[in-house]
CSV table of C-alpha atoms in Angstrom, one decimal:
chain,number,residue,atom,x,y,z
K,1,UNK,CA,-27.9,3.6,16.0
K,2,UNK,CA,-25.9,7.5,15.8
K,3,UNK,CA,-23.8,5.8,14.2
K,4,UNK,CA,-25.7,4.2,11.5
K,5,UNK,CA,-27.5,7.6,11.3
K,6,UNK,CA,-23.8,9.2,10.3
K,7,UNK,CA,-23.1,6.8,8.0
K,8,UNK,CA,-26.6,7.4,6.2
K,9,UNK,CA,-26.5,11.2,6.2
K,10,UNK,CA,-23.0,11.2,4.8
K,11,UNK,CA,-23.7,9.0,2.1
K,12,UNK,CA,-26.6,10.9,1.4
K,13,UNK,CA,-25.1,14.0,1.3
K,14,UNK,CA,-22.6,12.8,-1.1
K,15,UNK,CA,-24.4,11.3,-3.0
K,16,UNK,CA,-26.2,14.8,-3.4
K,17,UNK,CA,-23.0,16.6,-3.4
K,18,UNK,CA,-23.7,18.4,-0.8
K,19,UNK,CA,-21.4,17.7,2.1
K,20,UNK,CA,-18.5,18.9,0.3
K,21,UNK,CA,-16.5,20.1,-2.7
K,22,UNK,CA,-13.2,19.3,-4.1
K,23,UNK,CA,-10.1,21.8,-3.4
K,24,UNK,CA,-8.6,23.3,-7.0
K,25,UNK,CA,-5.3,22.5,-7.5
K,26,UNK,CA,-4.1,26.0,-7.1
K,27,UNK,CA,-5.0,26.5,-3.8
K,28,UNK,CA,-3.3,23.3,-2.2
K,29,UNK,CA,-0.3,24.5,-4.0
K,30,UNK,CA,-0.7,27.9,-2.2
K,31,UNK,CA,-1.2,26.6,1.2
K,32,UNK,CA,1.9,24.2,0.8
K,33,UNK,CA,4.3,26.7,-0.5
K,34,UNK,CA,3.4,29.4,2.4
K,35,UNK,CA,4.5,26.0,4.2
K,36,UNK,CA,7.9,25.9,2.1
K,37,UNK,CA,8.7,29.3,2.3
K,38,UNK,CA,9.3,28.9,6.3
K,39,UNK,CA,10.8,25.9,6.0
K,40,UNK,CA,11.8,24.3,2.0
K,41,UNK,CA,12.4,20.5,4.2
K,42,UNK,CA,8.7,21.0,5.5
K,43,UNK,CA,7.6,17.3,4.1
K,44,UNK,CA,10.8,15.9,3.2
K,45,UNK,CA,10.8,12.5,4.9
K,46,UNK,CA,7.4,12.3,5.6
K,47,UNK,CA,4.7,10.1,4.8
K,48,UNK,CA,1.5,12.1,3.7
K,49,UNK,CA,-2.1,11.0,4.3
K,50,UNK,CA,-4.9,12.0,2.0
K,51,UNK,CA,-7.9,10.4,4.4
K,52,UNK,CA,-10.9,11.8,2.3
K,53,UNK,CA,-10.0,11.8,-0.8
K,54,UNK,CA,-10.5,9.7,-4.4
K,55,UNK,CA,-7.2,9.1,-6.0
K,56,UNK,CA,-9.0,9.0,-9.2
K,57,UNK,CA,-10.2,13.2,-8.9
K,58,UNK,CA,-8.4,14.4,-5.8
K,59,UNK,CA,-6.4,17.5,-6.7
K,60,UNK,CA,-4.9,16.5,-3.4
K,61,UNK,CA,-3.5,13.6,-4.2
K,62,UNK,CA,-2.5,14.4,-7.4
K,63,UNK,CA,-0.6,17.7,-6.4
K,64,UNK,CA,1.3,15.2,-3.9
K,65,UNK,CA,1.8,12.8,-6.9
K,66,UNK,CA,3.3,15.1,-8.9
K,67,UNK,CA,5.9,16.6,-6.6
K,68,UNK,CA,6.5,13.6,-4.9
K,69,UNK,CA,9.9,14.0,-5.5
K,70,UNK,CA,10.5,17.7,-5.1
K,71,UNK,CA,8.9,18.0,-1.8
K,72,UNK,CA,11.4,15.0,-0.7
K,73,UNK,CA,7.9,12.8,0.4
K,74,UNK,CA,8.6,8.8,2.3
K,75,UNK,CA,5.2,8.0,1.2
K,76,UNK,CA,2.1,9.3,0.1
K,77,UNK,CA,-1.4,7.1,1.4
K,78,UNK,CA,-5.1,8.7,0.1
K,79,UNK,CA,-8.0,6.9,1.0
K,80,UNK,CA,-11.0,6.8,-1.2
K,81,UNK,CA,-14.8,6.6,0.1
K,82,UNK,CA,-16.7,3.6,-0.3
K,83,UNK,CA,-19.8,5.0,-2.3
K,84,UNK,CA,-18.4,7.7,-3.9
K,85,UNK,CA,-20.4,9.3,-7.1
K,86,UNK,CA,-16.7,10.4,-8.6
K,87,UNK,CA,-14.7,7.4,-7.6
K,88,UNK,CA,-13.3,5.4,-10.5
K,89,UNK,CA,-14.8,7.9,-12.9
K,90,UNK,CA,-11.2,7.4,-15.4
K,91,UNK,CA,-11.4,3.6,-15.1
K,92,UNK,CA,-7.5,3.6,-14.2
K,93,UNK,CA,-7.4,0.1,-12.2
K,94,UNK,CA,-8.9,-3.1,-13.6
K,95,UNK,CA,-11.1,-3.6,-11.4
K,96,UNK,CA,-13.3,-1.0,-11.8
K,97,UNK,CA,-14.2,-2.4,-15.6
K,98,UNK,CA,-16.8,-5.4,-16.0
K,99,UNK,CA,-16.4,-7.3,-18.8
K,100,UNK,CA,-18.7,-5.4,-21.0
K,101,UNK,CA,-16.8,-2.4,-20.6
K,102,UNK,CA,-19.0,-0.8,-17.6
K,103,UNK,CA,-17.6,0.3,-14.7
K,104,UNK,CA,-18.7,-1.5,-11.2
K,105,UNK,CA,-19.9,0.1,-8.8
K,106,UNK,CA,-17.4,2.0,-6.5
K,107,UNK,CA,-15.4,0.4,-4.0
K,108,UNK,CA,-13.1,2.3,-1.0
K,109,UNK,CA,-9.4,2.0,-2.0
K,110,UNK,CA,-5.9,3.1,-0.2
K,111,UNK,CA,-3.4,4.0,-3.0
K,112,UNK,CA,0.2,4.3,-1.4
K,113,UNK,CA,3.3,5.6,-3.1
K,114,UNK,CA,6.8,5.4,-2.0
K,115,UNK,CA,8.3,6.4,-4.9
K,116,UNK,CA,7.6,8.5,-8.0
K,117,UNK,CA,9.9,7.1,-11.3
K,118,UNK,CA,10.2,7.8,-14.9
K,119,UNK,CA,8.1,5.1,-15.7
K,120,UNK,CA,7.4,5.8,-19.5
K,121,UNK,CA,11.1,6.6,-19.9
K,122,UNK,CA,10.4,10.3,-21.4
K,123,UNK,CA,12.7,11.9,-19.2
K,124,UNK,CA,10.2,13.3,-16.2
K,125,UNK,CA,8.5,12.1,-13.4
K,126,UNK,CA,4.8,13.0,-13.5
K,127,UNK,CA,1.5,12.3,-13.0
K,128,UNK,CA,1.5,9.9,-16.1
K,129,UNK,CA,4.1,7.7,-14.2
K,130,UNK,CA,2.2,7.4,-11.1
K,131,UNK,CA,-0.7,5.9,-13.5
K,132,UNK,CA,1.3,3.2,-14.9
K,133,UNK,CA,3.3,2.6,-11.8
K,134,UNK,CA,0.1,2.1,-10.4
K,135,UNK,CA,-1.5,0.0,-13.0
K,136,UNK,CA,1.9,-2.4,-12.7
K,137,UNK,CA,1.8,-2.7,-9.5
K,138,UNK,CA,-1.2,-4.1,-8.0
K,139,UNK,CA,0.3,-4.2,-4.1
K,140,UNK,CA,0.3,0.0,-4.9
K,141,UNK,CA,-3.7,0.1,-4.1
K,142,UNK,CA,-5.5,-2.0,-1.2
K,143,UNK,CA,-9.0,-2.4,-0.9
K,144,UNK,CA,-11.1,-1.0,2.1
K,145,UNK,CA,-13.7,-2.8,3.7
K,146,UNK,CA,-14.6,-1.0,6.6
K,147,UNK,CA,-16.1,-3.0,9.7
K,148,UNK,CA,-20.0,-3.0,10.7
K,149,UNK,CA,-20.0,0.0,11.9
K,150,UNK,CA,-18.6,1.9,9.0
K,151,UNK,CA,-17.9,2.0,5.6
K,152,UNK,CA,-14.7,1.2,3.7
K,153,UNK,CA,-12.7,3.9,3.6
K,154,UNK,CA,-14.6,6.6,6.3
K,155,UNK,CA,-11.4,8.2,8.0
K,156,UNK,CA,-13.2,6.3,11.9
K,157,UNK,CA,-12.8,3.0,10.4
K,158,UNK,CA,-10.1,0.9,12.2
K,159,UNK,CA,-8.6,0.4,8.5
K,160,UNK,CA,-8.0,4.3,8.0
K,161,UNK,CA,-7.0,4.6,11.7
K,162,UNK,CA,-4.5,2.3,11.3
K,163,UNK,CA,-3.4,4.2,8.7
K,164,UNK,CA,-3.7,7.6,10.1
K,165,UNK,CA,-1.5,6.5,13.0
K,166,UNK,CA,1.4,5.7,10.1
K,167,UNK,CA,1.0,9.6,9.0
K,168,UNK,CA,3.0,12.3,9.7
K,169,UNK,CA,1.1,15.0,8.1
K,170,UNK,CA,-2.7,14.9,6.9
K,171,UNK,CA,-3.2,17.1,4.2
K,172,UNK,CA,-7.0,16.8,2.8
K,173,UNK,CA,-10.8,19.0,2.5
K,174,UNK,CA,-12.7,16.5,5.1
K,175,UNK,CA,-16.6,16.0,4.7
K,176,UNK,CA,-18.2,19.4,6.0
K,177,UNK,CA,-21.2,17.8,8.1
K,178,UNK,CA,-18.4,15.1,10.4
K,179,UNK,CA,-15.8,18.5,10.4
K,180,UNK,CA,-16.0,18.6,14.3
K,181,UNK,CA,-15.6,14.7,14.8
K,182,UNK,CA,-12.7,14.6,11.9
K,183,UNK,CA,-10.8,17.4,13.8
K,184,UNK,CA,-10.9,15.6,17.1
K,185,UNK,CA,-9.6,12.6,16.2
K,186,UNK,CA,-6.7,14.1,14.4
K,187,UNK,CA,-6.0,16.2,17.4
K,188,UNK,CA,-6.4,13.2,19.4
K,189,UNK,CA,-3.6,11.3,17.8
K,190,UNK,CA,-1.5,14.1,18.0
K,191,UNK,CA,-1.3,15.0,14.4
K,192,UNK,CA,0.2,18.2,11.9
K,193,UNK,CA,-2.9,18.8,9.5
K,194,UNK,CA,-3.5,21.0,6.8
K,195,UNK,CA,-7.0,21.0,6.0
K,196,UNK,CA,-9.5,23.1,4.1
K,197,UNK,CA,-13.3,23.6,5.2
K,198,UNK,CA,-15.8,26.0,5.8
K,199,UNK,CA,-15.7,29.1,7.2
K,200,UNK,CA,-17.9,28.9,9.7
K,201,UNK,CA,-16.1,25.9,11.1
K,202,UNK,CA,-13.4,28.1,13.1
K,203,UNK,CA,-16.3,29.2,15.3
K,204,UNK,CA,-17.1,25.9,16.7
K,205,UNK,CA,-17.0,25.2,20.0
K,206,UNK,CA,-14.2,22.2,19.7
K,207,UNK,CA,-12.4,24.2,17.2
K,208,UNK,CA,-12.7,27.9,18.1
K,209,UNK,CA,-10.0,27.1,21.6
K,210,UNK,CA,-7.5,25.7,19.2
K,211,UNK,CA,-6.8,28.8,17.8
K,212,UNK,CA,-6.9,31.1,20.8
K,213,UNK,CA,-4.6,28.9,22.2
K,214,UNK,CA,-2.3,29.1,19.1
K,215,UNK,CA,-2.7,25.3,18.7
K,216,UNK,CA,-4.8,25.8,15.2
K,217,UNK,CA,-4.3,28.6,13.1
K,218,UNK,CA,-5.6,30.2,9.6
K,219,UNK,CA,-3.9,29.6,6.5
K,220,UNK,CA,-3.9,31.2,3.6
K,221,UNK,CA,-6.5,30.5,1.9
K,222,UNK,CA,-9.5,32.6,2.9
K,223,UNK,CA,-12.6,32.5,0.6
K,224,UNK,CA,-13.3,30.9,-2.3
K,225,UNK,CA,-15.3,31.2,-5.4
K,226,UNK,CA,-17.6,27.6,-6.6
K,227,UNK,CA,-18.7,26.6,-3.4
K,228,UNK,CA,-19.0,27.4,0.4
K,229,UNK,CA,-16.8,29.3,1.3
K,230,UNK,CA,-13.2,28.0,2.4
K,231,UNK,CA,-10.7,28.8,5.0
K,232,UNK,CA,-7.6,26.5,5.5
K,233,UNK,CA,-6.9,25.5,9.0
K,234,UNK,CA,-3.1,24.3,10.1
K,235,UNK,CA,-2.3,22.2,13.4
K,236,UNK,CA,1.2,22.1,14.7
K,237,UNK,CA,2.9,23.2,11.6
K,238,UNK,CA,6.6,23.5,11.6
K,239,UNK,CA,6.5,27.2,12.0
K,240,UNK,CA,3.7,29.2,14.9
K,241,UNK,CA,3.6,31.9,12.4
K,242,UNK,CA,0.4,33.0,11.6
K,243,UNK,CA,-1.0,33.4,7.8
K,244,UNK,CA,-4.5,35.2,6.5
């Protein structure tokens, strides 16, 4: 029944836009360069999970997209919620359309990339290819259907689990009202995160011993205008240096 309750208060709260708000661009380039400028090989040969985030809006996982190669990445996974007001707002896989042109109603997706290519041939590999890699390859995006206790694509499911155990790094801004339950279960599987929530959450009492301990530490972002405000939070990072 808690359960059930969760699952209904977090789709509520999205649905009301409420529970959380989606990360500019900018600043996730921010908090990974302060990464890259300790170590340039920080994500090279690592697979990258997205675990709250549309593919369709995420600034997430299109930052990851488009640097795919740069940063060196194995793969990239994002995970989309089932019952998300922005997902499949651009209409970029077929099976978002009906055929009278409208779009069906939102379904939880996993979009993985394991390789970034010039697929329009114009010399660059950008966002634009990822689309029509994407769009060719079907096998690229899986859907999510979650389990009777939760939805597709809610980072507890045993499909995003699984998932999460693949990962090497989660990179993502995770719903602000399950921010406690999100963090325990990356620190639980023993994780490197970079995430982005709000401020108040580095006084909880599950997150506030982290950082003492210098197991969870700030990063750089610290405020932010548009929304609550943010602070980044990084566990087991390839360098213990502290940034604020």
């Amino acid at each position: 029944m808690e359960s059930k309750s969760l699952n209904q208060g977090l789709g509520a709260a999205k649905a009301a836009k409420q529970d959380e708000f989606y990360t500019q661009y900018v600043d996730i380039q921010k908090e990974v360069e302060a990464y890259l400028e300790f170590d340039p090989d920080t994500f090279r040969g690592k697979v990258v999970y997205c675990n709250c985030d549309d593919p369709f809006e995420s600034n997430f996982f299109k930052y990851f997209a488009a640097n795919f190669n740069k940063l060196g990445l194995k793969k990239l996974i994002t995970t989309s919620y089932d019952g998300s007001p922005i997902a499949g707002q651009l209409t970029l896989f077929p099976e978002y359309n009906e055929g009278n042109g409208k779009r069906q109603k939102p379904k939880a997706l996993a979009v993985i990339l394991d390789q970034v290519k010039d697929e329009d041939g114009d010399g660059a590999a950008n966002v634009t290819d990822v689309e029509l890699f994407l769009k060719r390859n079907k096998a690229a995006r899986i859907a999510l259907k979650g389990n009777d206790k939760y939805p597709g694509g809610d980072f507890r499911s045993p499909e995003c689990v699984a998932l999460l155990k693949e990962a090497d790094i989660v990179v993502t801004n995770p719903p602000f009202s399950l921010f406690r339950e999100y963090v325990a279960q990356l620190v639980e599987h023993g994780k490197k995160f970079l995430i982005i929530g709000n401020k108040n959450a580095i006084t909880y009492k599950e997150t506030f011993p982290l950082i003492k301990d210098n197991k969870l530490w700030l990063g750089v972002i610290n405020g932010g205008d548009g929304g609550p405000v943010q602070h980044s939070l990084r566990h087991q990072g390839p360098s213990r240096g502290r940034r604020s």
